[in-house]
XYZ file of C-alpha atoms in Angstrom:
420
model
C 302.909 109.998 -9.501
C 305.218 112.530 -7.863
C 307.130 111.542 -4.747
C 305.869 114.800 -3.263
C 302.596 113.009 -2.579
C 304.235 110.320 -0.446
C 303.576 110.314 3.285
C 306.391 110.776 5.806
C 306.404 109.172 9.264
C 308.397 110.925 11.975
C 310.220 109.044 14.761
C 307.492 110.028 17.259
C 304.916 108.294 15.049
C 303.296 111.433 13.610
C 302.526 111.028 9.908
C 302.604 113.862 7.366
C 300.239 112.839 4.529
C 302.534 114.395 1.909
C 305.935 116.053 1.759
C 304.871 119.675 1.198
C 304.978 121.692 4.423
C 303.712 125.220 4.894
C 306.752 126.910 6.445
C 306.660 129.468 9.232
C 306.144 133.103 8.283
C 305.461 136.267 10.268
C 301.713 136.959 10.365
C 301.702 139.906 12.812
C 298.152 138.979 13.769
C 298.578 138.535 17.510
C 297.069 141.951 18.227
C 297.905 144.112 21.218
C 297.099 141.199 23.546
C 299.735 139.034 21.806
C 297.346 136.093 21.659
C 295.612 134.066 18.930
C 293.045 136.386 17.317
C 290.056 135.638 15.075
C 292.119 136.913 12.123
C 294.942 134.494 12.949
C 292.479 131.621 13.213
C 290.882 132.565 9.910
C 294.108 132.517 7.915
C 295.173 129.204 9.440
C 291.745 127.821 8.672
C 292.476 128.609 5.019
C 295.887 126.948 5.125
C 294.277 124.003 6.901
C 292.160 123.426 3.791
C 295.150 123.643 1.482
C 296.163 119.971 1.347
C 299.474 120.607 3.078
C 301.442 117.706 4.529
C 301.819 119.820 7.664
C 301.322 123.438 8.700
C 304.003 125.259 10.668
C 302.853 128.363 12.528
C 304.745 131.624 12.624
C 306.722 132.566 15.712
C 305.032 132.012 19.048
C 307.258 133.803 21.540
C 307.782 132.052 24.855
C 308.029 135.352 26.769
C 305.726 138.306 26.065
C 308.385 140.641 27.443
C 310.721 139.733 24.590
C 309.076 139.821 21.167
C 310.446 139.839 17.644
C 307.619 142.086 16.419
C 305.006 143.965 18.466
C 302.194 141.646 17.350
C 303.680 138.187 17.834
C 301.496 135.684 19.682
C 303.229 134.965 22.980
C 302.895 133.470 26.437
C 302.160 136.191 28.967
C 302.854 134.074 32.046
C 303.764 130.593 33.177
C 301.687 127.532 32.448
C 300.687 125.089 35.179
C 298.191 122.532 33.833
C 294.875 122.307 31.934
C 292.780 122.521 35.093
C 294.558 125.572 36.505
C 294.776 127.396 33.162
C 291.478 126.435 31.518
C 290.964 129.720 29.667
C 294.516 129.730 28.367
C 294.244 126.178 27.065
C 290.907 126.949 25.414
C 292.376 129.985 23.634
C 295.184 127.936 22.130
C 292.885 124.964 21.470
C 290.848 127.170 19.144
C 294.064 127.950 17.267
C 294.962 124.254 17.052
C 291.481 123.389 15.812
C 291.604 126.074 13.125
C 294.900 124.665 11.858
C 293.976 120.997 12.006
C 290.229 120.606 11.571
C 290.664 119.885 7.859
C 293.368 117.282 8.337
C 296.994 118.438 8.288
C 299.026 118.180 11.508
C 300.123 121.567 12.824
C 303.462 122.352 14.448
C 303.962 125.495 16.562
C 307.225 127.353 16.045
C 308.462 128.380 19.492
C 310.903 131.249 19.646
C 312.764 133.681 21.846
C 314.361 136.568 19.909
C 317.175 137.248 22.350
C 319.105 140.283 21.134
C 316.907 140.450 18.006
C 314.018 141.872 20.001
C 312.967 145.255 18.654
C 313.175 148.155 21.111
C 309.423 148.762 20.833
C 308.383 145.096 20.909
C 307.496 143.313 24.123
C 306.441 144.453 27.534
C 309.858 144.892 29.110
C 309.897 148.635 28.323
C 311.659 150.633 25.607
C 314.752 151.297 27.726
C 315.165 147.776 29.098
C 317.837 145.577 27.587
C 317.055 142.388 25.706
C 318.931 139.276 26.797
C 321.527 137.198 24.980
C 324.197 134.606 25.764
C 326.808 137.385 25.589
C 326.556 141.174 25.688
C 327.325 141.544 21.991
C 325.112 144.098 20.233
C 323.472 143.486 16.899
C 325.344 145.335 14.152
C 323.668 145.748 10.773
C 326.517 147.626 9.127
C 329.861 149.180 9.961
C 329.320 152.904 9.386
C 328.519 155.246 12.264
C 325.011 155.765 10.897
C 324.426 152.018 10.658
C 325.745 151.452 14.161
C 323.503 154.186 15.560
C 320.455 152.834 13.754
C 321.252 149.316 14.974
C 321.446 150.619 18.551
C 318.166 152.522 18.178
C 316.221 149.589 16.699
C 317.887 146.801 18.703
C 319.120 147.865 22.160
C 322.414 146.313 23.278
C 321.696 143.079 25.169
C 322.851 142.090 28.603
C 324.508 138.738 29.171
C 322.144 136.133 30.596
C 322.735 134.892 34.094
C 322.143 131.286 35.103
C 318.794 132.400 36.518
C 317.905 133.907 33.129
C 318.877 130.708 31.344
C 316.833 128.593 33.755
C 313.820 130.877 33.300
C 313.922 130.852 29.504
C 314.420 127.090 29.475
C 311.320 126.706 31.643
C 309.410 129.081 29.357
C 310.166 126.914 26.322
C 309.120 123.809 28.238
C 305.920 125.419 29.545
C 305.039 126.605 26.041
C 305.520 123.107 24.643
C 303.344 121.606 27.397
C 300.620 124.144 26.662
C 300.699 123.388 22.929
C 300.464 119.660 23.614
C 297.523 120.152 25.982
C 295.839 122.472 23.458
C 295.923 119.750 20.810
C 298.730 120.782 18.470
C 300.729 117.951 16.911
C 304.125 119.279 17.907
C 306.505 122.194 18.289
C 309.508 123.407 16.348
C 312.265 125.208 18.251
C 313.483 128.202 16.275
C 317.226 127.662 16.325
C 318.009 129.724 13.222
C 317.857 133.264 11.797
C 319.846 134.729 14.667
C 317.259 134.185 17.407
C 318.237 133.200 20.942
C 318.884 129.474 20.422
C 320.963 130.293 17.357
C 322.794 132.960 19.371
C 323.862 130.271 21.843
C 324.955 127.902 19.064
C 327.005 130.514 17.191
C 330.518 131.441 18.422
C 330.111 134.949 16.966
C 327.307 135.739 19.404
C 328.304 133.376 22.235
C 331.667 134.147 23.818
C 330.826 132.675 27.209
C 333.497 130.767 29.133
C 331.140 128.702 31.306
C 329.340 125.443 30.465
C 327.342 127.239 27.737
C 330.331 128.425 25.703
C 333.863 127.756 24.549
C 333.170 124.712 22.365
C 330.568 123.497 19.888
C 329.333 121.002 22.469
C 329.022 123.571 25.239
C 327.250 126.033 22.960
C 324.644 123.338 22.253
C 323.887 122.777 25.961
C 321.151 125.438 26.074
C 319.051 123.886 23.321
C 319.817 120.310 24.431
C 318.528 121.074 27.928
C 315.348 122.480 26.394
C 314.925 119.409 24.186
C 315.447 116.913 26.993
C 313.109 118.736 29.363
C 310.338 119.055 26.761
C 310.601 115.395 25.816
C 310.198 114.455 29.484
C 306.823 116.226 29.890
C 304.976 115.809 26.573
C 303.381 112.670 25.116
C 305.735 110.357 23.240
C 303.691 110.964 20.083
C 304.187 114.747 20.301
C 306.581 115.999 17.623
C 309.656 118.075 18.486
C 311.539 119.622 15.576
C 314.121 122.344 15.230
C 314.908 124.999 12.632
C 318.647 125.126 12.142
C 320.979 127.498 10.286
C 323.142 126.115 7.509
C 326.895 126.667 7.522
C 329.352 127.399 4.734
C 331.222 124.226 3.760
C 334.433 126.226 3.558
C 334.036 127.928 6.913
C 335.754 126.905 10.124
C 332.332 126.557 11.742
C 331.195 123.736 9.438
C 332.505 120.886 11.605
C 331.249 122.643 14.729
C 327.801 122.813 13.140
C 327.934 119.114 12.273
C 328.885 118.324 15.871
C 325.861 120.251 17.118
C 323.546 118.485 14.663
C 324.888 115.152 15.907
C 324.087 116.115 19.506
C 320.601 117.282 18.562
C 319.975 114.057 16.647
C 321.068 111.995 19.647
C 318.648 113.966 21.829
C 315.749 112.474 19.870
C 314.708 115.194 17.445
C 311.858 114.329 15.065
C 312.973 116.564 12.201
C 315.473 119.277 11.413
C 314.491 122.143 9.137
C 317.445 123.592 7.232
C 317.308 127.333 6.687
C 319.812 130.153 7.021
C 320.558 133.792 7.696
C 320.293 136.338 10.499
C 319.192 139.969 10.744
C 322.842 140.932 10.180
C 323.093 138.648 7.116
C 319.510 138.003 5.962
C 319.923 135.000 3.623
C 316.478 133.727 4.676
C 314.862 136.738 2.984
C 316.371 136.119 -0.456
C 313.517 133.849 -1.506
C 311.853 136.675 -3.402
C 314.234 136.279 -6.305
C 312.743 135.193 -9.609
C 315.920 133.202 -10.340
C 317.920 131.031 -7.930
C 320.627 132.774 -5.932
C 324.196 132.290 -7.174
C 325.928 129.466 -5.330
C 329.551 128.564 -4.751
C 329.252 125.546 -7.047
C 327.657 125.197 -10.475
C 323.871 125.099 -10.433
C 321.276 123.757 -12.786
C 317.889 125.452 -13.166
C 316.284 122.643 -11.166
C 318.538 123.232 -8.152
C 316.572 126.166 -6.856
C 316.717 125.476 -3.103
C 319.051 127.935 -1.400
C 320.465 125.490 1.160
C 320.475 122.284 -0.894
C 324.207 121.678 -0.638
C 324.245 121.952 3.121
C 321.217 119.658 3.447
C 323.004 117.107 1.251
C 326.044 117.285 3.524
C 323.881 116.709 6.599
C 322.191 113.758 4.889
C 325.568 112.193 4.087
C 326.601 112.378 7.750
C 323.243 111.497 9.326
C 321.209 109.440 6.837
C 318.348 108.603 9.216
C 317.476 112.194 10.152
C 314.201 113.563 8.809
C 315.238 116.737 7.000
C 313.052 119.603 5.864
C 314.529 122.042 3.369
C 313.055 125.544 3.182
C 313.968 128.473 0.965
C 313.616 129.076 -2.744
C 311.233 126.374 -3.957
C 308.986 127.740 -6.674
C 308.581 124.798 -9.071
C 307.555 121.177 -8.809
C 310.687 120.252 -10.767
C 312.880 121.976 -8.186
C 311.165 120.242 -5.273
C 311.344 116.852 -6.981
C 315.018 117.417 -7.728
C 315.779 117.976 -4.040
C 313.984 114.727 -3.170
C 315.670 112.815 -5.981
C 319.067 113.878 -4.637
C 318.060 112.532 -1.212
C 318.838 115.969 0.225
C 315.616 116.132 2.232
C 312.376 114.381 3.125
C 310.147 117.453 3.394
C 309.807 120.551 1.225
C 309.183 123.790 3.124
C 307.116 126.386 1.267
C 307.037 129.963 2.578
C 306.118 132.921 0.400
C 304.100 130.980 -2.183
C 301.820 129.991 0.712
C 301.255 133.674 1.452
C 300.083 134.168 -2.110
C 298.103 130.938 -2.509
C 296.966 129.066 0.637
C 296.160 126.099 -1.634
C 299.610 126.026 -3.202
C 300.207 122.235 -2.800
C 297.728 121.543 -5.610
C 300.300 122.920 -8.074
C 302.780 120.248 -7.030
C 300.395 117.364 -6.347
C 298.159 117.615 -9.406
C 299.753 115.254 -11.940
C 297.562 116.678 -14.705
C 299.529 119.948 -14.582
C 302.561 120.301 -16.817
C 305.961 121.327 -15.502
C 305.339 124.834 -16.801
C 302.028 125.001 -14.954
C 303.367 123.495 -11.718
C 305.188 126.618 -10.570
C 304.621 130.017 -9.002
C 307.001 132.724 -10.151
C 307.484 135.517 -7.635
C 309.427 138.575 -8.701
C 311.424 140.597 -6.237
C 309.371 143.169 -4.347
C 310.301 146.737 -5.239
C 311.696 148.731 -2.329
C 310.465 152.357 -2.169
C 313.118 155.030 -2.601
C 312.778 156.290 0.976
C 313.487 152.839 2.403
C 316.747 152.721 0.437
C 317.890 155.814 2.334
C 317.814 153.966 5.678
C 321.377 152.763 6.294
C 320.610 149.242 7.488
C 321.558 146.110 5.585
C 318.275 144.319 6.269
C 315.866 147.097 5.268
C 315.324 145.812 1.746
C 314.946 142.240 2.916
C 312.612 143.356 5.677
C 310.496 145.323 3.241
C 310.098 142.236 1.085
C 309.221 140.081 4.080
C 306.610 142.605 5.214
C 305.033 142.469 1.734
C 304.223 138.796 2.265
C 303.026 139.484 5.783
C 300.524 141.886 4.246
C 299.375 139.155 1.872
C 298.766 136.848 4.835
C 296.682 139.591 6.391
C 294.697 139.894 3.162
C 293.908 136.169 3.353
C 292.687 136.721 6.917
C 290.334 139.442 5.631
C 289.022 137.291 2.799
C 290.738 139.437 0.158
C 292.607 138.279 -2.921
C 296.369 138.302 -2.590
C 298.584 140.332 -4.902
C 301.503 138.750 -6.736
C 304.519 141.117 -6.828
C 305.035 142.564 -10.307
């Protein structure tokens, strides 16, 4: 029997019945109200039946004024308690029930986009600035055309004040309290892909000289404060995870990244999901390749996970951490290889879940051969007009939106379409 069918117990006591986790993906089903909709509940009801070890939701933004996309679910105001906010709790309880009524625990991915908030997303207004640790604009290319397009799509951010930092910290904590009261099994802080937490952690986007910048330890203060404050107000059995960007082993930031992981581990994290990329360098969108991405070291066909080497390095330093590895898994052999190398405990599955909500059966059914236990996904073709837009992430974004459309087809009860 495959090790993929083994259960995993997190430090908080939550048990995943198997190792295959539906990873977070953009659904764009929050509607104009930016709240859980019947369509969102329907698609998660399908994933809930899929025999996943756990189901991670797509981004739930902690501030409706700052959204990654116009239709992200988000918190429109502060949260007090279940008695004061009965309607709010009931809305999110329906979401939790849809995810979990068929068994798998569900974890809500909490996010703030920071400077990666689209100009036309959120209720702050199209001319209002997004916020970031430092006033460093997002640049998706070096040419004048690319710089202008970057400015038009992503307005230059303003540097956060202490009051801003305190507010966003409270928003993360309030969101976690609401999810716990609504019945979700946990939350995952989105600390990767160039969103706000990642912006604080990264010296390229955080040039502050106060207690939030200047060193790897100081840059981790923002997320550590959020972690400590959430842990203080949710049940001890409530899971808190984090999505974390990998680092190049040869880069100067590698040891800084390891220092930050050590601090996060000491704060009592339940799991760390290893991913990678930002809007400026969208590694997280490369999962549409039919073949594994080229790596700096030699690869075998089984080593299909994009961030396997980094996960192995984290495991070597911190052997007791529960690690989830997401990005590139398409075959049972590849997933089993990652487990056999002790690189991770959990296998994150993204785009295959958008094609087949019951994907785990391919990996867990021992009667299937190795050739049958796979889902090949070719790269999505980018239309010619999209290639004319001078932004580095357009192609990757087009591919990501293809899978978002497949999620929306699941919500409508339609068959999904495998890219040809």
